[in-house]
Amino acid sequence: MEEKALIIGSGIAGIAASIRLACKGYQVEVFEANSYPGGKLSELVINGYRFDAGPSLFTLPEQVEELFKLAGQNPDDHFEYLKLDVACHYFWEDGKKLKAWSDINRFSDEVETKLGEPAGHIRESLMRSAFIYDHLAPLFMHRSLHKFGTWTNPQALKSYLKMGKLGIFSTMNKSNERQFNNPKLVQLFNRYATYNGSNPYETPATLNIIPHLEFNIGAFFPKKGMHDITMSLYKLANSLGVKYHFNSPVEEIVVENGRAVGVIVQGQKVRADFVVNNMDMVNAYKTILKKQKQPKLLLNQPKSSSALIFYWGITQNFPELDLHNILFSEDYKTEFDHIFKKGTIYSDPTVYINITSVYKSDDAPADCMNWFTMINVPNNQGQDWDSMIAEARKNIILKINRILKTDLEPLIEVEEILDPRTIESKTSSAQGALYGNSSNNKFAAFLRHANFSSDIKNLYFCGGSVHPGGGIPLSLLSAKIMTELVVSNQ
Ligand code: FAD
């Protein structure tokens, strides 16, 4: 008889886990608290405007494609995406603008012409980024850090010799200051710390691995929007016989004689051979694992930043805006001090505007745009969010008005807001953090929960709050690492 797996949560990692386990021949059931799949990777439709509710930047598409291939399907038949020519449009208050061309030579030339930074500096920086990726990705992204074999394989041994060059002993900001003369470029490359909710002035320079993904490999856009990552994989899981139960919050993971043997949903015990938790790890220990031993050190790690998002239907076309746009703060250091030290929102925040209707015209009515307008904010520590949000909204609109030379307020015909409190209530993310733990110290990678429980047999973990970390690609990889552990253990 097939062994049975239960998965708690249908975030992107839960869906990927269901596909991988089904492909390995397990009978899989997923219990999801919401009425829809995808967790943070969901969508919102209001009065003719469609918004991707959470993630907007898509990197490493092969992680999605691999799931179709595993199931014997051609990814192109189910999920289409395109590579962006320009990863992001950058704007500063002094009128300077920069396009981050995906063609590195073109980007380097643009940087030299517009900011006076020698083109070679960009090329060298991206080569360093590739070097870090080549040495660390096989170790930190593709394997469990909690298995002895990971540390004794030849790839790991090779990386030990290069430790000094991997940026472990410096910060992202210090490294970028060494590489670039122009503070605007330091700021641009410091922004990559926000891709996993960290502070560039504290996070190790090792995180300079991230620009490699966007520049050397590429930034992509799913032709039907980010939400199609969820929906195409959800359909694939269904086609493999995975059973999804929505509106079904798991109340407890049942542990008997040190083994996970099932879950309790709506008061009923559902038994299985093993259980996979995709719920945020911290909140899982507080609720569905509250009777079990608590990994205190891991639970108490500082969380990543959160976000404040205004989903705005805008009744005007702005031809100077692209899919990804950044309007930079004039004082980045102070902005991050507010987020990570003071727990407040700076009065001049960096504003990110994501507009999918630029590529997918039916996401907004004719001559209108769907603006996903986001700033990075502290995670939820019980602040007075209502007044902070009202103040931030005012400052964001003033900033947009100054930089785009417009009067935005009358153009906003539709508005919805997502903040750290609602991120937590909708997806169970501890403190509304976007990426689980922050990476603000050099040990952060080692202080994420493993993809298995060392105390409870047959209990596994996947998702952005456990190893290897947050973001779509890493969440997808967590499902891969977890499945390999299941296969080697069961
Ligand atoms: P989650 O999406 O956290 O979902 C967990 C699921 O578990 C939810 O559906 C929840 O309802 C369910 N659940 C919780 N408790 C229970 C329970 N007791 N019983 C049953 N079900 C339960 N990443 C990128 O790569 N690029 C980006 O541009 C990007 N931008 C982001 C912007 C925002 C605003 C946010 C919020 C996130 C962003 N991320 C981005 C991060 C990315 O969305 C996450 O890292 C990733 O989606 C996490 O997936 P996950 O599988 O861990 O599950």
XYZ file of C-alpha atoms and ligand atoms in Angstrom:
543
model
C 0.000 0.000 0.000
C 1.157 3.566 -0.743
C 2.510 5.482 2.215
C 0.420 8.540 3.065
C 1.762 12.093 3.535
C -0.144 15.015 5.047
C 0.976 18.557 4.257
C -0.045 21.508 6.429
C -0.391 24.625 4.255
C -0.540 25.227 0.517
C 2.044 27.998 0.283
C 4.233 27.639 -2.781
C 6.524 25.241 -0.890
C 3.541 23.161 0.276
C 2.323 22.863 -3.314
C 5.827 21.973 -4.569
C 6.154 19.404 -1.780
C 2.813 17.846 -2.753
C 4.009 17.494 -6.370
C 7.381 16.048 -5.442
C 5.935 13.533 -2.978
C 3.184 12.495 -5.418
C 5.862 11.962 -8.081
C 7.694 9.689 -5.621
C 4.579 7.554 -5.303
C 3.199 8.822 -1.974
C -0.498 9.412 -1.449
C -0.697 13.130 -0.571
C -3.324 15.284 1.144
C -2.916 19.014 1.821
C -4.803 20.893 4.533
C -5.016 24.644 3.953
C -6.529 27.190 6.349
C -7.519 29.627 3.581
C -10.161 29.095 0.924
C -7.486 29.322 -1.808
C -4.006 27.931 -2.536
C -0.719 29.859 -2.651
C -0.456 31.638 0.719
C 1.559 34.798 0.064
C 1.580 34.037 -3.667
C -2.090 34.831 -4.262
C -4.003 37.510 -6.202
C -6.536 40.241 -5.690
C -9.145 41.516 -8.159
C -10.939 44.810 -7.510
C -13.183 46.681 -9.971
C -11.407 45.546 -13.134
C -7.892 45.719 -11.661
C -5.951 42.493 -10.981
C -2.999 42.518 -8.583
C -0.473 39.863 -7.619
C -0.940 40.127 -3.876
C 2.569 39.246 -2.663
C 5.733 38.394 -4.603
C 6.345 40.410 -7.755
C 9.877 39.458 -8.779
C 10.405 36.064 -10.395
C 13.895 34.571 -10.529
C 15.227 31.040 -11.158
C 12.214 29.888 -13.234
C 13.855 26.486 -13.691
C 12.744 25.679 -10.136
C 9.139 25.839 -11.364
C 9.875 24.088 -14.646
C 11.606 21.232 -12.848
C 8.313 20.317 -11.160
C 6.536 19.875 -14.513
C 9.440 17.838 -15.861
C 9.397 15.586 -12.778
C 5.768 14.856 -13.522
C 6.641 13.998 -17.123
C 5.060 17.193 -18.497
C 6.420 19.838 -20.848
C 6.534 23.072 -18.772
C 5.826 25.194 -21.884
C 2.393 23.573 -22.186
C 1.390 24.789 -18.725
C 3.428 27.795 -17.604
C 4.798 30.555 -19.809
C 7.124 33.354 -18.824
C 9.371 35.915 -20.460
C 12.790 37.301 -19.623
C 12.798 41.031 -18.873
C 15.047 43.316 -20.931
C 15.082 45.770 -18.037
C 15.051 44.299 -14.535
C 14.163 47.585 -12.852
C 13.799 51.333 -13.438
C 15.491 53.412 -10.751
C 14.578 57.015 -9.900
C 16.213 59.493 -7.508
C 14.949 62.775 -6.086
C 17.573 64.811 -8.004
C 16.042 63.703 -11.306
C 18.605 60.979 -12.073
C 17.149 57.818 -13.646
C 18.738 54.493 -14.481
C 17.560 51.402 -16.304
C 18.964 48.111 -15.041
C 19.328 46.412 -18.432
C 19.576 42.652 -18.278
C 22.354 42.897 -20.873
C 25.275 43.523 -18.521
C 27.334 45.451 -21.077
C 24.407 47.737 -21.775
C 23.798 48.225 -18.043
C 27.487 48.933 -17.397
C 27.524 51.498 -20.212
C 24.344 53.132 -18.880
C 25.914 53.362 -15.417
C 29.078 54.925 -16.847
C 27.139 57.471 -18.928
C 24.537 58.411 -16.307
C 26.473 58.054 -13.033
C 30.103 58.347 -14.138
C 30.986 54.970 -12.598
C 33.526 53.049 -14.706
C 31.671 50.263 -16.564
C 34.311 47.774 -15.389
C 33.196 48.185 -11.788
C 29.779 46.716 -12.601
C 31.290 43.794 -14.496
C 33.743 43.043 -11.646
C 31.001 43.258 -9.052
C 28.767 40.854 -10.980
C 31.691 38.455 -11.433
C 32.159 38.474 -7.647
C 28.482 37.811 -7.243
C 28.726 34.826 -9.617
C 31.769 33.554 -7.687
C 29.816 33.575 -4.403
C 26.890 31.821 -6.083
C 29.052 29.113 -7.636
C 30.679 28.349 -4.282
C 27.732 28.649 -1.933
C 24.572 27.736 -3.853
C 25.339 23.997 -4.053
C 26.034 23.965 -0.315
C 23.471 26.345 1.181
C 20.617 26.255 -1.330
C 20.472 22.676 -2.501
C 21.290 20.592 0.581
C 20.264 20.166 4.164
C 22.768 21.988 6.390
C 21.806 19.623 9.174
C 23.273 16.447 7.721
C 26.903 15.504 8.255
C 27.362 14.527 4.586
C 26.744 18.121 3.482
C 29.885 19.305 5.263
C 32.172 16.579 4.010
C 31.273 16.581 0.316
C 33.910 17.852 -2.158
C 31.949 21.031 -2.964
C 31.955 22.025 0.722
C 35.658 21.321 1.065
C 36.328 23.554 -1.963
C 34.271 26.379 -0.407
C 36.188 26.258 2.912
C 39.326 27.275 1.013
C 37.600 30.361 -0.396
C 35.964 31.531 2.864
C 37.768 34.873 2.838
C 36.452 35.728 -0.630
C 32.845 34.853 0.101
C 32.102 38.023 2.041
C 31.446 36.361 5.399
C 33.603 38.832 7.332
C 32.268 42.092 5.848
C 28.837 43.672 5.415
C 26.987 44.137 2.140
C 27.251 47.925 2.469
C 30.997 47.930 3.223
C 31.662 45.635 0.302
C 29.573 47.793 -2.057
C 31.307 50.952 -0.825
C 34.625 49.319 -1.727
C 33.380 48.358 -5.183
C 31.648 51.557 -6.291
C 32.521 55.262 -6.162
C 29.044 56.645 -6.713
C 26.783 56.466 -3.615
C 23.761 55.914 -5.902
C 25.287 52.659 -7.077
C 26.122 51.620 -3.516
C 22.464 52.247 -2.705
C 21.280 50.303 -5.755
C 23.359 47.250 -4.847
C 22.520 47.580 -1.127
C 18.866 47.181 -2.091
C 19.449 43.471 -2.688
C 19.444 42.940 1.094
C 15.708 43.653 0.972
C 15.236 40.606 -1.275
C 15.322 38.519 1.862
C 14.127 41.186 4.273
C 17.519 42.115 5.723
C 19.520 45.243 6.508
C 22.413 45.969 4.073
C 24.334 47.705 6.876
C 24.364 44.491 8.933
C 23.904 41.567 6.575
C 27.124 39.825 5.503
C 28.539 40.668 2.068
C 27.846 37.034 1.201
C 24.353 38.260 0.306
C 25.962 39.981 -2.675
C 25.103 36.613 -4.201
C 21.621 38.014 -4.980
C 22.484 40.362 -7.900
C 23.827 37.272 -9.680
C 20.279 35.925 -9.851
C 18.822 39.116 -11.307
C 21.632 40.198 -13.649
C 23.650 37.122 -14.636
C 20.713 34.705 -14.748
C 17.820 37.102 -15.262
C 14.573 38.574 -13.985
C 11.433 37.004 -15.441
C 7.695 37.575 -15.597
C 5.050 34.849 -15.870
C 2.858 35.803 -18.845
C -0.322 35.323 -16.798
C 1.113 37.094 -13.728
C 2.902 35.818 -10.626
C -0.256 34.103 -9.432
C 0.091 31.689 -12.346
C 3.061 30.123 -10.537
C 0.586 29.059 -7.853
C -2.249 28.102 -10.164
C -0.234 26.158 -12.739
C 1.492 24.140 -9.981
C -1.771 23.648 -8.097
C -3.329 22.219 -11.303
C -0.301 19.978 -11.771
C -0.652 18.684 -8.196
C -4.341 17.935 -8.823
C -3.508 16.071 -11.996
C -1.154 13.875 -9.946
C -3.980 12.946 -7.575
C -3.047 15.232 -4.644
C -6.143 15.997 -2.524
C -6.457 19.606 -1.322
C -8.752 20.509 1.582
C -9.421 24.263 1.855
C -10.875 26.115 4.861
C -9.215 23.365 6.885
C -6.839 24.802 9.488
C -4.808 22.117 11.211
C -5.301 22.362 14.983
C -2.558 19.998 16.094
C 0.137 17.693 14.800
C -0.491 14.362 16.504
C 2.649 12.857 18.027
C 2.638 9.321 19.476
C 5.738 7.661 20.918
C 7.972 10.381 19.450
C 6.529 10.033 15.927
C 4.236 12.338 13.933
C 1.289 10.132 13.029
C -1.234 12.625 11.702
C -3.059 15.900 12.317
C -6.242 17.123 13.925
C -8.525 19.100 11.616
C -11.976 20.284 12.647
C -11.704 18.088 15.725
C -11.053 14.934 13.649
C -7.822 12.939 13.716
C -6.451 12.195 10.234
C -3.661 9.601 10.292
C -0.667 9.395 7.969
C 2.769 7.824 7.685
C 4.434 11.227 7.910
C 3.582 14.926 8.190
C 5.077 17.915 6.347
C 4.639 21.349 7.887
C 4.538 24.341 5.498
C 3.063 26.696 8.114
C 5.449 29.388 9.387
C 7.731 27.521 11.773
C 7.470 29.957 14.709
C 3.691 30.047 14.697
C 3.580 26.271 14.151
C 5.507 25.690 17.398
C 3.233 28.172 19.188
C 0.024 26.475 18.013
C -0.037 23.065 16.332
C 3.162 21.888 18.079
C 2.621 23.677 21.394
C 2.709 20.422 23.394
C 6.121 19.508 21.955
C 9.662 20.510 22.935
C 10.351 24.052 21.632
C 13.619 24.850 19.768
C 13.998 28.130 21.703
C 17.186 29.368 20.041
C 15.681 29.005 16.569
C 12.338 30.469 17.570
C 13.926 33.594 19.038
C 15.897 34.659 15.971
C 15.088 38.205 14.720
C 12.562 38.192 11.921
C 12.907 39.758 8.504
C 11.286 43.062 7.630
C 7.674 43.216 6.563
C 5.881 45.337 3.957
C 3.184 47.938 3.608
C 1.408 47.678 0.267
C -1.140 49.904 -1.371
C -2.917 48.199 -4.258
C -3.948 51.201 -6.317
C -6.023 51.354 -9.467
C -4.595 54.406 -11.258
C -6.640 56.151 -13.961
C -3.690 57.291 -16.033
C -0.926 55.731 -18.047
C 2.647 56.621 -16.978
C 4.856 55.682 -19.954
C 8.084 56.270 -17.965
C 7.151 53.407 -15.595
C 7.902 49.746 -16.288
C 7.092 46.478 -14.492
C 9.529 47.126 -11.593
C 10.233 50.697 -10.468
C 12.153 52.018 -7.479
C 11.978 55.581 -6.165
C 14.926 55.755 -3.795
C 15.069 57.359 -0.351
C 17.557 60.212 0.022
C 18.951 58.613 3.194
C 19.043 54.826 2.931
C 20.937 54.265 6.209
C 18.311 56.200 8.192
C 15.542 54.299 6.413
C 17.022 50.955 7.567
C 17.649 52.273 11.089
C 13.928 53.021 11.263
C 12.987 49.543 10.003
C 15.399 47.430 12.056
C 16.387 49.529 15.082
C 13.441 51.827 15.834
C 10.583 49.644 14.545
C 9.088 52.656 12.759
C 8.689 53.946 9.188
C 11.032 56.625 7.877
C 9.399 59.784 6.504
C 11.280 59.382 3.195
C 10.867 55.674 2.397
C 12.116 53.946 -0.747
C 8.992 53.317 -2.829
C 8.644 50.259 -5.050
C 5.947 50.334 -7.734
C 5.167 47.084 -9.528
C 2.842 47.405 -12.536
C 1.919 44.123 -14.199
C -0.475 45.862 -16.627
C 2.645 47.071 -18.485
C 3.109 43.450 -19.662
C -0.378 42.075 -19.147
C -2.774 44.741 -20.383
C -5.930 43.031 -19.078
C -4.718 43.588 -15.491
C -6.157 47.143 -15.666
C -8.893 48.957 -17.646
C -7.804 50.795 -20.842
C -5.438 53.744 -20.201
C -5.195 52.780 -16.511
C -2.519 50.964 -14.482
C -2.518 48.550 -11.537
C 0.047 49.899 -9.086
C 1.302 47.557 -6.379
C 2.994 50.262 -4.305
C 5.175 48.872 -1.531
C 7.593 50.093 1.102
C 9.688 47.969 3.450
C 8.532 48.338 7.044
C 9.430 46.754 10.389
C 7.798 43.487 11.329
C 4.839 43.671 13.679
C 5.815 44.366 17.283
C 2.447 45.833 18.255
C 3.114 49.325 16.846
C 0.279 51.804 16.250
C -0.068 50.695 12.625
C -3.152 52.747 11.768
C -1.425 56.062 12.390
C 1.891 54.835 10.912
C 0.087 53.738 7.724
C -1.793 57.053 7.389
C 1.499 58.981 7.711
C 3.339 56.642 5.311
C 0.562 56.925 2.700
C 0.903 60.722 2.768
C 4.711 60.559 2.451
C 4.602 57.975 -0.356
C 2.200 60.098 -2.404
C 4.316 63.235 -1.847
C 7.417 61.367 -2.982
C 5.704 60.006 -6.110
C 4.380 63.492 -6.884
C 7.877 65.003 -6.567
C 9.688 62.383 -8.650
C 7.062 61.709 -11.334
C 5.896 65.346 -11.368
C 2.254 64.421 -10.941
C -0.696 64.814 -8.570
C -1.455 61.200 -7.675
C -4.330 61.356 -5.180
C -7.113 62.179 -7.708
C -5.849 59.355 -9.968
C -6.374 56.635 -7.330
C -9.769 55.086 -8.087
C -9.283 51.817 -6.220
C -7.387 51.099 -3.001
C -6.691 48.072 -0.824
C -4.006 47.877 1.846
C -1.856 44.999 3.117
C 0.234 45.561 6.248
C 2.252 43.402 8.677
C -0.859 42.586 10.719
C -2.847 41.357 7.714
C 0.149 39.494 6.266
C 0.235 37.552 9.542
C -3.520 36.982 9.730
C -3.747 35.838 6.084
C -0.714 33.514 6.004
C 0.257 32.907 9.651
C 3.697 34.496 9.157
C 5.196 35.336 12.567
C 5.094 39.136 13.006
C 4.119 39.509 9.341
C 7.749 38.937 8.322
C 8.037 38.347 4.569
C 10.985 35.957 4.637
C 11.060 34.208 8.045
C 14.277 35.082 9.894
C 16.354 38.060 8.791
C 19.919 37.441 7.623
C 21.398 40.265 9.676
C 24.300 38.236 11.018
C 26.749 35.734 9.634
C 25.243 32.809 11.534
C 21.690 33.359 10.280
C 21.875 30.561 7.707
C 22.716 28.102 10.495
C 19.908 29.308 12.743
C 17.045 28.401 10.433
C 15.020 25.342 11.307
C 16.077 22.168 9.482
C 13.785 20.504 6.939
C 13.115 17.770 9.475
C 12.507 17.594 13.209
C 15.353 16.190 15.241
C 12.949 15.445 18.141
C 9.910 14.056 16.356
C 10.310 11.266 13.830
C 8.376 11.520 10.554
C 7.890 15.280 10.873
C 9.316 17.407 8.064
C 9.384 21.128 7.280
C 9.320 23.221 4.103
C 8.661 26.892 3.287
C 10.168 30.344 3.594
C 10.641 30.173 7.375
C 12.949 27.125 7.323
C 16.146 26.171 5.501
C 17.268 27.416 2.984
C 15.154 30.585 3.513
C 12.452 32.868 2.149
C 11.534 33.940 -1.369
C 9.995 31.776 -4.086
C 13.159 30.026 -5.339
C 14.377 29.087 -1.854
C 10.905 28.029 -0.732
C 10.725 25.747 -3.784
C 14.165 24.375 -2.939
C 13.070 23.696 0.649
C 10.453 21.310 -0.769
C 13.141 19.571 -2.823
C 15.522 19.135 0.119
C 12.645 17.953 2.322
C 11.540 15.336 -0.251
C 15.079 13.983 -0.528
C 15.143 13.579 3.275
C 11.786 11.771 3.225
C 12.939 9.400 0.518
C 16.153 8.573 2.348
C 14.358 8.095 5.715
C 10.974 6.492 5.069
P 3.290 30.878 2.692
O 3.019 31.667 1.473
O 3.763 31.571 3.901
O 1.957 30.070 3.012
C 1.776 29.257 4.133
C 0.390 28.648 4.000
O 0.124 27.848 5.148
C -0.717 29.705 3.932
O -1.533 29.445 2.817
C -1.451 29.520 5.255
O -2.841 29.818 5.165
C -1.234 28.048 5.517
N -1.378 27.716 6.924
C -0.816 28.343 7.986
N -1.187 27.746 9.135
C -1.982 26.703 8.789
C -2.653 25.702 9.520
N -2.590 25.631 10.858
N -3.389 24.793 8.848
C -3.481 24.827 7.498
N -2.862 25.765 6.752
C -2.120 26.683 7.386
N 9.492 36.306 -2.837
C 10.085 36.373 -4.049
O 10.726 35.400 -4.494
N 10.003 37.508 -4.827
C 9.306 38.604 -4.394
O 9.203 39.609 -5.116
C 8.691 38.558 -3.108
N 7.989 39.627 -2.650
C 7.158 39.460 -1.572
C 6.257 40.477 -1.255
C 5.344 40.302 -0.248
C 4.369 41.398 0.083
C 5.328 39.088 0.497
C 4.294 38.868 1.583
C 6.265 38.095 0.224
C 7.183 38.266 -0.815
N 8.104 37.267 -1.174
C 8.781 37.350 -2.358
C 8.321 36.093 -0.302
C 7.536 34.876 -0.773
O 6.200 35.237 -1.016
C 7.554 33.803 0.311
O 8.882 33.537 0.724
C 6.951 32.495 -0.168
O 5.770 32.701 -0.917
C 6.681 31.643 1.069
O 6.006 30.472 0.710
P 5.674 29.372 1.784
O 5.547 28.089 1.048
O 6.615 29.429 2.916
O 4.216 29.666 2.337
